[in-house]
XYZ file of C-alpha atoms in Angstrom:
414
model
C 14.137 -5.368 -30.843
C 12.449 -2.795 -33.122
C 12.065 0.862 -32.144
C 8.338 0.291 -31.592
C 9.022 -2.781 -29.443
C 11.625 -0.832 -27.490
C 9.137 1.981 -26.938
C 6.455 -0.341 -25.586
C 8.560 -3.255 -24.409
C 6.506 -6.088 -22.990
C 9.326 -8.409 -21.948
C 9.425 -7.110 -18.363
C 6.949 -5.809 -15.776
C 7.181 -3.576 -12.710
C 5.585 -4.964 -9.545
C 4.190 -2.205 -7.315
C 3.292 -4.495 -4.425
C 5.819 -6.879 -2.943
C 7.031 -7.477 0.601
C 10.341 -7.802 2.370
C 11.047 -9.897 5.443
C 13.458 -7.623 7.285
C 16.845 -9.239 8.072
C 17.729 -9.388 11.781
C 20.240 -6.505 11.720
C 17.965 -3.736 10.382
C 17.345 -1.970 13.687
C 20.230 -3.193 15.841
C 22.725 -1.732 13.346
C 20.973 1.635 13.138
C 19.302 2.802 16.360
C 21.233 4.766 19.015
C 22.726 2.747 21.880
C 20.085 3.979 24.355
C 17.357 2.313 22.302
C 19.133 -0.910 21.366
C 17.745 -3.148 24.118
C 14.134 -2.183 23.335
C 14.517 -1.986 19.535
C 13.523 -4.946 17.322
C 15.870 -7.926 17.378
C 15.559 -11.645 16.729
C 15.418 -14.004 19.715
C 14.927 -17.774 19.800
C 12.538 -19.502 22.200
C 12.005 -23.272 21.985
C 13.490 -23.309 18.506
C 11.178 -20.563 17.186
C 12.618 -17.249 15.992
C 10.636 -14.160 16.942
C 11.101 -10.447 16.783
C 11.372 -8.914 20.243
C 10.277 -5.285 20.575
C 9.889 -3.488 23.899
C 9.933 -6.909 25.543
C 7.086 -8.360 23.448
C 7.570 -11.301 21.101
C 6.334 -11.326 17.481
C 6.841 -14.618 15.595
C 6.784 -14.443 11.792
C 3.658 -15.908 10.213
C 4.265 -18.681 7.737
C 1.877 -16.898 5.368
C 4.394 -14.061 5.028
C 6.993 -16.080 3.139
C 5.591 -18.824 0.910
C 7.638 -18.219 -2.247
C 8.809 -21.574 -3.578
C 6.364 -23.595 -1.482
C 3.558 -25.787 -2.772
C -0.014 -25.175 -1.580
C 0.119 -28.209 0.722
C 3.152 -26.698 2.478
C 1.521 -23.336 3.266
C 0.547 -22.741 6.878
C 0.212 -19.746 9.261
C 2.481 -21.470 11.808
C 5.582 -19.506 12.836
C 8.454 -19.531 10.368
C 12.235 -19.232 10.876
C 14.603 -17.612 8.392
C 16.105 -20.996 7.491
C 12.654 -22.031 6.263
C 12.343 -19.036 3.909
C 13.578 -18.592 0.381
C 16.586 -16.181 0.580
C 14.834 -13.756 -1.755
C 12.447 -12.976 1.099
C 15.158 -11.108 3.021
C 18.288 -10.747 0.861
C 18.279 -8.186 -1.981
C 20.632 -9.966 -4.401
C 18.632 -13.178 -4.061
C 15.438 -11.155 -4.572
C 16.785 -9.718 -7.823
C 17.483 -13.255 -9.049
C 13.898 -14.234 -8.245
C 12.617 -11.103 -9.972
C 14.589 -11.979 -13.099
C 13.035 -15.447 -13.088
C 9.528 -13.917 -12.933
C 10.152 -11.204 -15.552
C 10.029 -8.389 -12.995
C 12.385 -5.505 -13.711
C 11.564 -3.442 -10.622
C 9.698 -3.896 -7.351
C 8.150 -1.730 -4.611
C 8.328 -3.448 -1.215
C 6.142 -3.049 1.871
C 7.366 -3.881 5.396
C 6.640 -7.051 7.352
C 7.579 -6.789 11.030
C 6.432 -3.120 11.262
C 3.211 -4.223 9.481
C 1.897 -2.640 6.304
C 1.963 0.991 7.499
C 4.250 0.779 10.529
C 1.445 0.128 13.041
C 3.769 -1.919 15.257
C 5.769 1.191 16.091
C 2.639 3.286 16.633
C 1.369 0.763 19.182
C 4.577 0.736 21.233
C 4.857 2.502 24.561
C 7.756 4.787 23.560
C 6.829 7.038 20.634
C 10.406 8.328 20.429
C 11.657 4.792 19.924
C 8.893 4.186 17.386
C 9.896 7.218 15.334
C 13.553 6.171 15.535
C 12.644 2.701 14.258
C 10.716 4.229 11.359
C 13.768 6.254 10.347
C 16.005 3.195 10.677
C 13.737 1.114 8.420
C 13.673 3.905 5.841
C 17.462 4.280 5.846
C 17.877 0.522 5.462
C 15.300 0.376 2.649
C 16.881 3.191 0.637
C 20.578 2.680 1.386
C 20.866 -1.101 1.640
C 17.887 -2.888 0.081
C 17.415 -0.523 -2.870
C 21.079 0.537 -2.924
C 22.212 -3.031 -3.572
C 20.623 -2.997 -7.036
C 19.940 0.571 -8.252
C 17.021 0.778 -10.659
C 15.633 -2.600 -9.588
C 13.721 -1.444 -6.502
C 11.333 1.504 -6.116
C 12.164 3.041 -2.709
C 9.021 3.260 -0.567
C 9.264 4.701 2.937
C 7.253 4.794 6.157
C 6.208 7.806 8.224
C 5.449 8.154 11.955
C 1.852 8.876 11.006
C 0.731 9.290 14.617
C 2.454 12.717 14.429
C 1.698 14.728 11.304
C 4.526 17.248 11.804
C 7.064 14.458 12.274
C 5.572 12.750 9.208
C 6.149 15.839 7.074
C 9.771 16.013 8.236
C 10.300 12.335 7.423
C 8.762 12.727 3.959
C 11.125 15.603 3.225
C 14.135 13.690 4.575
C 13.366 10.521 2.647
C 12.512 12.245 -0.626
C 15.899 13.951 -0.427
C 17.437 10.465 -0.101
C 15.481 9.134 -3.088
C 12.124 7.874 -1.804
C 9.544 7.396 -4.549
C 6.521 6.410 -2.409
C 5.150 7.185 1.051
C 3.400 4.334 2.861
C 0.257 5.227 4.840
C -2.744 3.545 6.470
C -5.813 2.882 4.330
C -7.968 4.205 7.199
C -6.159 5.761 10.193
C -9.501 6.343 11.955
C -9.653 2.597 12.670
C -6.363 2.781 14.575
C -5.744 3.984 18.113
C -2.748 5.881 19.445
C -2.170 6.032 23.206
C -5.727 4.819 23.789
C -7.490 7.353 21.539
C -8.782 6.910 17.973
C -6.684 8.534 15.293
C -8.166 11.204 13.063
C -9.811 10.302 9.790
C -8.623 11.631 6.441
C -11.638 13.974 6.513
C -9.923 15.986 9.261
C -7.889 18.989 8.098
C -5.241 17.861 10.599
C -3.632 15.935 7.756
C -3.389 18.889 5.358
C 0.360 19.477 5.944
C 1.023 15.876 4.893
C -1.128 16.148 1.769
C 0.623 19.429 0.964
C 4.165 18.034 1.162
C 3.166 15.026 -0.945
C 1.696 17.329 -3.571
C 4.798 19.506 -3.481
C 7.213 16.584 -3.864
C 5.052 14.613 -6.316
C 5.480 11.404 -4.296
C 2.371 9.165 -4.202
C 0.656 7.987 -1.026
C 0.517 4.164 -1.030
C -2.033 2.301 1.108
C -1.895 -1.464 1.364
C -5.154 -3.247 2.103
C -5.161 -4.357 5.751
C -3.095 -1.358 6.883
C -5.991 -0.167 9.053
C -5.607 -3.345 11.172
C -9.288 -3.824 10.438
C -9.736 -7.042 8.508
C -13.478 -7.663 8.478
C -15.129 -10.958 9.434
C -18.720 -11.992 8.813
C -18.724 -13.946 12.082
C -16.281 -15.331 14.608
C -16.838 -18.880 13.378
C -16.608 -18.118 9.656
C -13.671 -19.779 7.860
C -10.809 -17.341 7.325
C -11.282 -18.001 3.609
C -14.228 -15.566 3.764
C -11.982 -12.719 4.874
C -9.209 -13.676 2.461
C -11.613 -13.593 -0.488
C -13.501 -10.435 0.479
C -11.154 -7.964 2.158
C -9.063 -7.170 -0.898
C -12.294 -5.731 -2.353
C -14.135 -4.424 0.718
C -11.284 -2.377 2.151
C -10.110 -0.694 -1.105
C -13.720 0.181 -1.969
C -14.187 1.970 1.363
C -10.818 3.711 1.110
C -11.439 4.887 -2.447
C -14.867 6.315 -1.581
C -13.384 7.959 1.514
C -10.903 9.806 -0.684
C -13.390 10.650 -3.430
C -15.868 12.253 -1.013
C -13.288 13.743 1.367
C -12.679 16.779 -0.806
C -8.943 16.316 -0.274
C -8.266 15.512 -3.905
C -10.034 18.670 -5.038
C -8.116 20.783 -2.549
C -4.826 19.063 -3.429
C -5.119 18.315 -7.159
C -1.498 17.198 -7.380
C -1.905 14.484 -4.731
C -1.627 10.903 -6.038
C -3.300 7.989 -4.194
C -2.236 4.370 -4.769
C -4.298 1.405 -3.584
C -1.885 -1.476 -3.036
C -2.885 -5.127 -3.425
C -6.359 -3.855 -4.190
C -7.373 -5.784 -7.299
C -9.504 -3.886 -9.837
C -12.792 -5.724 -10.423
C -14.562 -3.452 -7.949
C -13.541 -0.166 -9.577
C -16.217 0.226 -12.269
C -19.293 -0.707 -10.149
C -18.002 1.368 -7.219
C -17.644 4.476 -9.376
C -21.052 3.881 -10.951
C -22.603 3.693 -7.481
C -20.710 6.787 -6.321
C -22.032 8.784 -9.273
C -25.590 7.694 -8.487
C -25.613 8.443 -4.746
C -23.964 11.820 -5.326
C -26.641 12.743 -7.861
C -29.551 11.695 -5.628
C -28.265 12.462 -2.140
C -25.389 14.853 -2.585
C -27.457 17.962 -1.806
C -28.493 17.102 1.747
C -25.063 15.631 2.505
C -23.527 19.001 1.753
C -25.712 20.606 4.428
C -26.184 17.939 7.092
C -24.211 15.365 9.051
C -25.895 12.066 9.804
C -25.081 9.643 12.618
C -26.784 6.361 13.397
C -28.618 4.053 11.000
C -31.770 4.587 8.990
C -33.862 2.560 11.450
C -32.265 4.066 14.556
C -34.716 6.229 16.546
C -31.698 7.904 18.139
C -30.157 8.974 14.854
C -28.910 12.555 14.809
C -29.100 15.097 12.000
C -26.916 18.162 12.442
C -26.575 21.261 10.287
C -22.995 21.662 9.108
C -21.268 24.826 10.261
C -19.540 24.902 6.885
C -20.940 23.279 3.764
C -19.205 20.029 2.902
C -16.632 20.496 0.182
C -17.424 18.063 -2.616
C -15.176 18.148 -5.650
C -16.848 19.589 -8.735
C -15.524 16.679 -10.766
C -17.674 13.543 -10.893
C -16.281 10.575 -8.922
C -15.152 8.761 -12.045
C -13.091 11.740 -13.147
C -11.555 12.147 -9.684
C -10.498 8.517 -9.845
C -9.016 8.869 -13.327
C -7.117 12.009 -12.343
C -5.640 10.979 -8.998
C -6.286 7.389 -7.838
C -4.346 4.307 -8.934
C -4.885 0.611 -8.262
C -2.997 -2.608 -8.871
C -3.772 -6.280 -9.390
C -2.160 -9.687 -9.761
C -5.095 -11.882 -10.855
C -8.222 -10.122 -12.089
C -9.273 -11.074 -15.605
C -12.809 -9.706 -15.124
C -11.509 -6.451 -13.694
C -9.116 -5.841 -16.581
C -11.999 -6.044 -19.066
C -14.049 -3.572 -17.002
C -11.093 -1.176 -16.707
C -10.750 -1.195 -20.486
C -14.462 -0.362 -20.877
C -14.101 2.401 -18.261
C -11.192 3.904 -20.221
C -9.078 3.791 -17.065
C -6.107 1.745 -18.273
C -3.906 4.644 -17.157
C -4.934 4.012 -13.554
C -3.892 0.397 -13.072
C -0.563 -1.275 -12.418
C 0.545 -4.866 -12.062
C 1.985 -6.611 -9.002
C 3.645 -9.901 -8.060
C 2.992 -9.833 -4.277
C 6.220 -11.730 -3.582
C 6.572 -13.667 -1.257
C 2.968 -13.781 0.054
C 0.316 -16.422 -0.514
C -1.284 -14.443 -3.363
C 2.005 -14.180 -5.206
C 2.154 -15.027 -8.898
C 5.900 -15.828 -8.706
C 7.570 -17.320 -10.679
C 4.993 -17.003 -13.506
C 4.280 -13.308 -12.981
C 4.992 -11.911 -16.447
C 3.262 -14.683 -18.460
C 0.165 -14.394 -16.264
C 0.176 -10.597 -16.552
C 0.427 -10.784 -20.347
C -2.483 -13.206 -20.436
C -4.643 -10.754 -18.496
C -3.822 -7.747 -20.712
C -4.214 -9.693 -23.967
C -7.204 -7.579 -25.042
C -5.302 -4.279 -24.893
C -3.196 -2.455 -27.476
C 0.591 -2.685 -27.085
C 0.671 0.818 -25.637
C -2.039 -0.043 -23.110
C -0.278 -3.285 -22.200
C 2.945 -1.372 -21.580
C 1.141 1.129 -19.357
C -0.217 -1.642 -17.141
C 3.028 -3.618 -17.085
C 5.416 -0.711 -16.509
C 4.532 2.698 -17.902
C 1.986 3.705 -15.276
C 4.341 2.741 -12.453
C 7.171 4.704 -14.037
C 4.939 7.769 -14.326
C 3.255 7.588 -10.912
C 6.504 6.953 -9.036
C 8.750 9.064 -11.284
C 11.000 6.040 -11.600
C 13.221 4.716 -14.363
C 13.980 0.966 -14.110
C 17.356 -0.553 -14.899
C 16.654 -3.289 -17.440
C 19.029 -6.257 -17.223
C 21.342 -6.771 -20.198
C 20.049 -9.213 -22.757
C 21.376 -12.725 -22.224
């Protein structure tokens, strides 16, 4: 391999969005004895394995672990561990599957806790929930990632229903080696103890943004982590939601961050949109630029509730003028927001035209239904074919290495 090829090596990729099916011992081996009965454990009822947490049963959806299955075998019916490929839950087997797909390193999101740990937020005992978050983080860093150093990017959860506890957990996990903090794409859509959580526009979250800026660890938000998958109607095929939500939700989240002012107040904060695809980026930024130009002035001075045709709509003078970043939306995105994709040929062309190649990363989405395994690297190379070697390397690995401050351990040549 030449020096130039070594510099921009294209024989491996880093996947910034994969998933792990937690093995049965994660919590039972780690929580204090007083919590063990209520903490997550696997039970079997009528031949079906389920997680039991605080007495409630949670079977594993068959859509969570389809690696190695043909399309005709995929179904949302409950799945047992014996029906899964071992790479879903065992780190050494996962590394073997990564090697087969050309993936040198992988960032994994949780399964039983859900994408941002909502399961533990919804429990009745917040102390148990926080304990379970810490246990998952310790298992992820020490056991899953520790089994193959340099092959997994350690991403960790926070008890985001408590911002002070979240800050403490960020600090604890970063000290242990965490390279990503997992958060909800829209906490305002979630409820905690019967009350809506605060939106990212609330200064309540400032201590969290501050510690992330200080540590340099990015905030990663997986689509669907607001527990708010949209449907056009109750009788619409689920295919509608599957095709639309990976665009709809990241668009809303990105615009939330762009117009929140948070990125201007915390210029070192990095935002990652996980399993977001990229085809929506260019038209969304174009629209953001236009509405800011035409309607930014009155939005700085007034709040607006209701709809345009609502006779009960309310206009209120802001006590303090809305902080809108001086940078245009496109520049905010280029400076601080990152996206990823697995299959988006149209989007990759638009990203090149937008000059935002530095803002996109690749993913495999193992072992979910969207996964490109085991053809992940060949498919990724096909999608970046129109880029220079340096740009290809950024998408395949370089951007992930920079955003997560991570150095992968490349396997020895065969």
